[in-house]
Amino acid sequence: MLNGIFSVEFVNSILRATTPILFATMASAVAAKAGICNMALEGMMLLSALFGVLFSALGGGIFGTASGFSQFASFGFGFLLTVLVGGVIGLIFAFCILHMKADEILAAIALNLIASGGTVMLLMAVAGEKGASSSVASVAAPKVVIPLIGSIPVLGEILSGQNLLTWLSILAVIVMHIFLYKTPMGLKIRAVGENKNAAESVGISARKIQYIALVISGMLASMGGFYLSGGYMNMFTREMAAGRGYIALAASSMGADTPVGGFLVSILFGIAQAVANLMQLTTIPMQLIQMIPYLTTLIGLGIYSYARMKRRRKLLQSE
């Protein structure tokens, strides 16, 4: 067990497990900054995981997979279409809660349930399969090999050969930080989230800003879903999101709904998932091992809530 933890493969396992959670955490953060709790992340990721397989397979039929360039073109085609679908799902979710005035929690639950059964139904209609898309020839995301760094012992094994979407998830943290804190649109999103009425009093359309935030949130969540079926695995399986959308909500909250804070907490949950994967080699019952990421989430939220409560008490006492 210890040999496994202090190995390069364990670090790689952490990065693989962190990637989908990190995308979803960024999706949760941008929605939260606009004053909306996007509990539909689970459904968005699940739908995107299926569409990622279908679109990349369609891209393979158009561009082929005979050469490296054609494989990359097929991947890019599927990835871009999946991200667009994620934006559309975010737009539909925004329409339900902002225009139709549906409760955001109930609308999110409805979307998650639709995704749970709808993905199975759609896969059955397209491929004639219920559990997994094993007959769909999808194209996986390519790996990034760094020539000079790749030859460095240990460090090269960690940095070189990682999935392209893993690097893209790290880039998303940087981009979202700049977007939220260094651009006019990011300022408007934060202003609406802090006080919607005050933002509207200076001419900012709160509804428009929240629409934009939820579309971006849907696009980021779709990247995480695409990675699940095109990087973490090379096929779609039923319920493959496996609660990662809810874990991302916890990671975003514990990170104060900031990109950098969410990144750090996502790594913590990635470590928990990697430990759970490693423990599958032991004699510990599988049911207990599968609980580890979710127990980590509960414990983390408990510690975070307790620390937050103590800070509030200190503020009240100082007043």
Short mmCIF file of C-alpha atoms in Angstrom, two decimals:
data_model
loop_
_atom_site.label_atom_id
_atom_site.label_comp_id
_atom_site.label_asym_id
_atom_site.label_seq_id
_atom_site.Cartn_x
_atom_site.Cartn_y
_atom_site.Cartn_z
CA MET A 1 0.00 0.00 0.00
CA LEU A 2 2.78 2.45 0.96
CA ASN A 3 4.78 1.52 -2.12
CA GLY A 4 1.74 2.33 -4.22
CA ILE A 5 1.24 5.73 -2.56
CA PHE A 6 4.87 6.77 -3.08
CA SER A 7 4.83 5.98 -6.77
CA VAL A 8 4.53 7.97 -9.98
CA GLU A 9 1.40 6.06 -10.95
CA PHE A 10 -0.34 7.24 -7.76
CA VAL A 11 0.35 10.88 -8.67
CA ASN A 12 -0.96 10.23 -12.18
CA SER A 13 -4.04 8.63 -10.64
CA ILE A 14 -4.62 11.78 -8.57
CA LEU A 15 -4.47 13.95 -11.69
CA ARG A 16 -6.86 11.66 -13.57
CA ALA A 17 -9.34 11.65 -10.69
CA THR A 18 -9.07 15.41 -10.15
CA THR A 19 -9.68 16.45 -13.78
CA PRO A 20 -13.48 15.93 -14.04
CA ILE A 21 -14.05 17.28 -10.52
CA LEU A 22 -11.96 20.36 -11.34
CA PHE A 23 -13.98 21.18 -14.47
CA ALA A 24 -17.22 20.83 -12.52
CA THR A 25 -15.81 22.90 -9.64
CA MET A 26 -15.06 25.76 -12.04
CA ALA A 27 -18.61 25.38 -13.39
CA SER A 28 -20.01 25.62 -9.87
CA ALA A 29 -17.83 28.61 -9.00
CA VAL A 30 -18.92 30.79 -11.93
CA ALA A 31 -22.59 30.02 -11.24
CA ALA A 32 -22.16 30.71 -7.52
CA LYS A 33 -20.47 34.04 -8.24
CA ALA A 34 -23.64 35.00 -10.14
CA GLY A 35 -25.78 34.03 -7.16
CA ILE A 36 -27.00 30.63 -8.39
CA CYS A 37 -26.33 27.20 -6.91
CA ASN A 38 -25.95 24.94 -9.94
CA MET A 39 -26.96 21.57 -8.52
CA ALA A 40 -27.56 20.31 -12.07
CA LEU A 41 -23.83 19.66 -12.59
CA GLU A 42 -24.34 15.92 -12.17
CA GLY A 43 -26.88 15.76 -14.99
CA MET A 44 -24.85 18.10 -17.20
CA MET A 45 -21.77 15.91 -16.84
CA LEU A 46 -23.71 12.71 -17.47
CA LEU A 47 -25.37 14.02 -20.62
CA SER A 48 -22.07 15.41 -21.90
CA ALA A 49 -20.32 12.09 -21.27
CA LEU A 50 -22.78 10.38 -23.62
CA PHE A 51 -22.77 13.14 -26.22
CA GLY A 52 -18.98 13.14 -26.12
CA VAL A 53 -18.89 9.49 -27.15
CA LEU A 54 -21.51 9.95 -29.88
CA PHE A 55 -19.98 13.12 -31.33
CA SER A 56 -16.40 11.85 -31.29
CA ALA A 57 -17.59 8.67 -33.03
CA LEU A 58 -19.34 10.88 -35.59
CA GLY A 59 -16.10 12.82 -36.00
CA GLY A 60 -14.26 9.56 -36.54
CA GLY A 61 -16.68 8.73 -39.33
CA ILE A 62 -16.07 12.11 -40.96
CA PHE A 63 -12.32 12.61 -40.48
CA GLY A 64 -11.24 9.00 -39.93
CA THR A 65 -8.77 7.65 -37.37
CA ALA A 66 -6.00 6.35 -39.59
CA SER A 67 -3.44 9.02 -38.71
CA GLY A 68 -2.61 11.15 -35.70
CA PHE A 69 -4.03 14.27 -37.32
CA SER A 70 -7.33 12.59 -38.23
CA GLN A 71 -7.68 11.25 -34.68
CA PHE A 72 -7.07 14.74 -33.27
CA ALA A 73 -9.57 16.22 -35.74
CA SER A 74 -12.18 13.63 -34.70
CA PHE A 75 -11.52 14.39 -31.04
CA GLY A 76 -11.71 18.15 -31.62
CA PHE A 77 -14.96 17.80 -33.56
CA GLY A 78 -16.56 15.75 -30.78
CA PHE A 79 -15.19 17.99 -28.02
CA LEU A 80 -16.41 21.24 -29.57
CA LEU A 81 -19.89 19.85 -30.26
CA THR A 82 -20.11 18.50 -26.71
CA VAL A 83 -19.12 21.87 -25.24
CA LEU A 84 -21.78 23.56 -27.40
CA VAL A 85 -24.38 21.07 -26.15
CA GLY A 86 -23.24 21.80 -22.58
CA GLY A 87 -23.85 25.50 -23.23
CA VAL A 88 -27.33 24.72 -24.58
CA ILE A 89 -28.13 22.63 -21.50
CA GLY A 90 -26.97 25.53 -19.32
CA LEU A 91 -29.17 27.87 -21.37
CA ILE A 92 -32.21 25.61 -20.92
CA PHE A 93 -31.55 25.38 -17.18
CA ALA A 94 -31.23 29.18 -17.01
CA PHE A 95 -34.48 29.62 -18.94
CA CYS A 96 -36.32 27.38 -16.47
CA ILE A 97 -35.14 29.17 -13.34
CA LEU A 98 -34.79 32.76 -14.61
CA HIS A 99 -37.61 33.10 -17.13
CA MET A 100 -40.08 30.45 -15.97
CA LYS A 101 -39.27 31.18 -12.29
CA ALA A 102 -38.83 27.50 -11.38
CA ASP A 103 -37.10 26.76 -8.09
CA GLU A 104 -33.40 26.25 -8.91
CA ILE A 105 -33.04 23.21 -6.65
CA LEU A 106 -36.12 21.47 -8.03
CA ALA A 107 -35.13 22.31 -11.61
CA ALA A 108 -31.67 20.86 -10.96
CA ILE A 109 -33.13 17.67 -9.50
CA ALA A 110 -35.39 17.34 -12.54
CA LEU A 111 -32.44 17.77 -14.91
CA ASN A 112 -30.38 15.21 -13.00
CA LEU A 113 -33.21 12.67 -13.15
CA ILE A 114 -33.77 13.33 -16.85
CA ALA A 115 -30.06 12.75 -17.48
CA SER A 116 -30.06 9.54 -15.44
CA GLY A 117 -32.81 7.89 -17.46
CA GLY A 118 -32.45 9.86 -20.69
CA THR A 119 -28.84 8.80 -21.32
CA VAL A 120 -29.82 5.13 -21.05
CA MET A 121 -32.78 5.64 -23.37
CA LEU A 122 -30.71 7.59 -25.91
CA LEU A 123 -27.89 5.04 -25.86
CA MET A 124 -30.44 2.29 -26.40
CA ALA A 125 -31.94 4.17 -29.35
CA VAL A 126 -28.58 4.92 -30.97
CA ALA A 127 -26.48 1.83 -30.20
CA GLY A 128 -28.97 -0.73 -28.92
CA GLU A 129 -27.15 -0.98 -25.58
CA LYS A 130 -28.27 -0.15 -22.06
CA GLY A 131 -25.21 -0.34 -19.84
CA ALA A 132 -22.21 0.81 -21.88
CA SER A 133 -21.33 2.17 -25.31
CA SER A 134 -18.90 -0.64 -26.11
CA SER A 135 -20.07 -0.88 -29.73
CA VAL A 136 -19.64 2.87 -30.40
CA ALA A 137 -16.19 3.59 -31.90
CA SER A 138 -15.49 6.82 -30.04
CA VAL A 139 -12.17 8.69 -30.15
CA ALA A 140 -10.33 9.30 -26.88
CA ALA A 141 -8.66 12.60 -26.00
CA PRO A 142 -4.97 12.60 -26.98
CA LYS A 143 -2.09 12.60 -24.51
CA VAL A 144 0.45 15.40 -24.43
CA VAL A 145 4.05 14.20 -24.66
CA ILE A 146 6.63 16.85 -23.73
CA PRO A 147 9.94 15.87 -25.40
CA LEU A 148 12.55 17.50 -23.11
CA ILE A 149 10.68 17.25 -19.81
CA GLY A 150 9.63 13.69 -20.60
CA SER A 151 13.22 12.50 -20.26
CA ILE A 152 13.56 13.80 -16.68
CA PRO A 153 13.20 10.96 -14.11
CA VAL A 154 9.98 11.01 -12.03
CA LEU A 155 9.02 14.59 -12.98
CA GLY A 156 8.95 13.70 -16.65
CA GLU A 157 6.81 10.64 -15.97
CA ILE A 158 4.28 12.84 -14.17
CA LEU A 159 4.15 15.85 -16.51
CA SER A 160 4.67 14.16 -19.86
CA GLY A 161 1.99 11.84 -21.20
CA GLN A 162 -0.92 13.42 -19.34
CA ASN A 163 -4.28 13.68 -21.06
CA LEU A 164 -4.86 16.89 -23.00
CA LEU A 165 -8.01 17.57 -20.97
CA THR A 166 -6.03 17.36 -17.72
CA TRP A 167 -3.88 20.26 -18.91
CA LEU A 168 -7.01 22.02 -20.14
CA SER A 169 -8.60 21.72 -16.67
CA ILE A 170 -5.57 23.42 -15.10
CA LEU A 171 -5.71 26.09 -17.79
CA ALA A 172 -9.41 26.56 -16.99
CA VAL A 173 -8.47 27.54 -13.42
CA ILE A 174 -6.16 30.29 -14.69
CA VAL A 175 -8.64 31.49 -17.31
CA MET A 176 -11.56 31.56 -14.86
CA HIS A 177 -9.51 33.45 -12.27
CA ILE A 178 -8.59 36.09 -14.86
CA PHE A 179 -12.15 36.16 -16.21
CA LEU A 180 -13.81 36.63 -12.81
CA TYR A 181 -11.34 39.08 -11.28
CA LYS A 182 -9.71 40.92 -14.20
CA THR A 183 -12.48 41.51 -16.76
CA PRO A 184 -15.58 43.77 -16.82
CA MET A 185 -17.87 40.77 -17.34
CA GLY A 186 -16.35 39.01 -14.34
CA LEU A 187 -16.94 42.11 -12.25
CA LYS A 188 -20.58 42.19 -13.35
CA ILE A 189 -21.02 38.50 -12.47
CA ARG A 190 -19.60 39.07 -8.99
CA ALA A 191 -21.68 42.21 -8.54
CA VAL A 192 -24.89 40.36 -9.39
CA GLY A 193 -23.98 37.56 -7.02
CA GLU A 194 -23.20 39.95 -4.18
CA ASN A 195 -26.31 42.12 -4.52
CA LYS A 196 -28.60 41.76 -7.51
CA ASN A 197 -30.68 44.84 -6.70
CA ALA A 198 -27.62 47.03 -6.32
CA ALA A 199 -26.23 45.79 -9.62
CA GLU A 200 -29.50 46.55 -11.40
CA SER A 201 -29.57 50.03 -9.89
CA VAL A 202 -26.42 50.90 -11.87
CA GLY A 203 -27.78 49.52 -15.14
CA ILE A 204 -26.59 45.91 -15.04
CA SER A 205 -29.16 43.37 -16.27
CA ALA A 206 -29.00 40.69 -13.57
CA ARG A 207 -30.98 38.19 -15.64
CA LYS A 208 -28.67 38.58 -18.64
CA ILE A 209 -25.56 38.14 -16.48
CA GLN A 210 -26.99 35.03 -14.82
CA TYR A 211 -27.86 33.60 -18.23
CA ILE A 212 -24.24 34.10 -19.32
CA ALA A 213 -22.89 32.58 -16.10
CA LEU A 214 -25.06 29.45 -16.43
CA VAL A 215 -24.13 28.97 -20.09
CA ILE A 216 -20.44 29.15 -19.13
CA SER A 217 -21.15 26.79 -16.23
CA GLY A 218 -22.78 24.29 -18.59
CA MET A 219 -19.84 24.46 -20.99
CA LEU A 220 -17.32 23.83 -18.22
CA ALA A 221 -19.37 20.94 -16.82
CA SER A 222 -19.55 19.43 -20.32
CA MET A 223 -15.74 19.38 -20.48
CA GLY A 224 -15.70 17.31 -17.31
CA GLY A 225 -18.33 14.98 -18.73
CA PHE A 226 -16.39 14.60 -21.98
CA TYR A 227 -13.28 13.66 -20.01
CA LEU A 228 -15.15 10.91 -18.15
CA SER A 229 -15.98 9.05 -21.38
CA GLY A 230 -13.02 10.23 -23.46
CA GLY A 231 -10.12 10.31 -21.03
CA TYR A 232 -10.85 8.64 -17.70
CA MET A 233 -12.53 5.84 -19.65
CA ASN A 234 -12.90 5.27 -23.38
CA MET A 235 -16.64 4.63 -23.37
CA PHE A 236 -19.86 5.77 -21.78
CA THR A 237 -21.26 3.74 -18.90
CA ARG A 238 -24.52 4.19 -17.06
CA GLU A 239 -24.35 6.71 -14.15
CA MET A 240 -20.65 7.26 -14.81
CA ALA A 241 -20.72 10.75 -13.26
CA ALA A 242 -20.96 8.85 -9.94
CA GLY A 243 -21.67 11.87 -7.76
CA ARG A 244 -18.77 13.97 -9.07
CA GLY A 245 -21.13 16.88 -9.71
CA TYR A 246 -22.12 16.95 -6.05
CA ILE A 247 -18.51 16.57 -4.94
CA ALA A 248 -17.67 19.56 -7.15
CA LEU A 249 -20.35 21.62 -5.40
CA ALA A 250 -18.68 20.81 -2.08
CA ALA A 251 -15.23 21.60 -3.49
CA SER A 252 -16.41 24.96 -4.82
CA SER A 253 -18.08 25.86 -1.52
CA MET A 254 -15.05 24.85 0.54
CA GLY A 255 -12.86 26.88 -1.82
CA ALA A 256 -15.00 29.99 -1.21
CA ASP A 257 -16.33 29.72 -4.79
CA THR A 258 -12.99 30.91 -6.16
CA PRO A 259 -11.07 29.17 -8.97
CA VAL A 260 -7.84 28.83 -6.98
CA GLY A 261 -9.59 27.69 -3.81
CA GLY A 262 -11.67 25.21 -5.79
CA PHE A 263 -8.52 23.90 -7.46
CA LEU A 264 -6.86 23.15 -4.12
CA VAL A 265 -9.92 21.41 -2.69
CA SER A 266 -10.44 19.44 -5.92
CA ILE A 267 -6.95 18.01 -5.53
CA LEU A 268 -7.94 16.85 -2.03
CA PHE A 269 -10.91 14.96 -3.43
CA GLY A 270 -8.73 13.64 -6.25
CA ILE A 271 -6.36 12.21 -3.64
CA ALA A 272 -9.29 10.56 -1.86
CA GLN A 273 -10.42 8.96 -5.14
CA ALA A 274 -6.88 7.81 -5.93
CA VAL A 275 -6.56 6.23 -2.48
CA ALA A 276 -9.87 4.46 -3.02
CA ASN A 277 -8.62 3.11 -6.36
CA LEU A 278 -5.40 1.90 -4.74
CA MET A 279 -7.27 0.21 -1.89
CA GLN A 280 -9.08 -2.01 -4.38
CA LEU A 281 -5.92 -4.15 -4.38
CA THR A 282 -6.42 -4.91 -0.67
CA THR A 283 -8.86 -7.27 1.05
CA ILE A 284 -11.06 -4.41 2.31
CA PRO A 285 -14.67 -4.83 1.14
CA MET A 286 -15.40 -2.92 -2.06
CA GLN A 287 -18.45 -1.21 -0.52
CA LEU A 288 -16.27 0.47 2.11
CA ILE A 289 -13.69 1.52 -0.47
CA GLN A 290 -16.35 3.15 -2.66
CA MET A 291 -17.46 5.24 0.32
CA ILE A 292 -14.07 6.97 0.71
CA PRO A 293 -14.58 9.93 -1.70
CA TYR A 294 -18.03 10.67 -0.27
CA LEU A 295 -16.88 10.32 3.34
CA THR A 296 -14.08 12.74 2.51
CA THR A 297 -16.68 15.16 1.16
CA LEU A 298 -18.79 14.93 4.34
CA ILE A 299 -15.80 15.31 6.64
CA GLY A 300 -14.45 18.23 4.62
CA LEU A 301 -17.80 20.01 4.63
CA GLY A 302 -18.13 19.41 8.37
CA ILE A 303 -14.72 20.93 9.08
CA TYR A 304 -15.40 23.83 6.73
CA SER A 305 -18.81 24.56 8.30
CA TYR A 306 -17.38 24.40 11.82
CA ALA A 307 -14.53 26.78 10.95
CA ARG A 308 -16.98 29.15 9.27
CA MET A 309 -19.26 29.08 12.32
CA LYS A 310 -16.34 29.93 14.62
CA ARG A 311 -15.38 32.89 12.44
CA ARG A 312 -18.95 34.20 12.58
CA ARG A 313 -18.99 33.91 16.37
CA LYS A 314 -15.75 35.84 16.64
CA LEU A 315 -17.12 38.59 14.40
CA LEU A 316 -20.29 38.83 16.49
CA GLN A 317 -18.29 38.98 19.72
CA SER A 318 -16.00 41.69 18.35
CA GLU A 319 -19.03 43.82 17.48
#
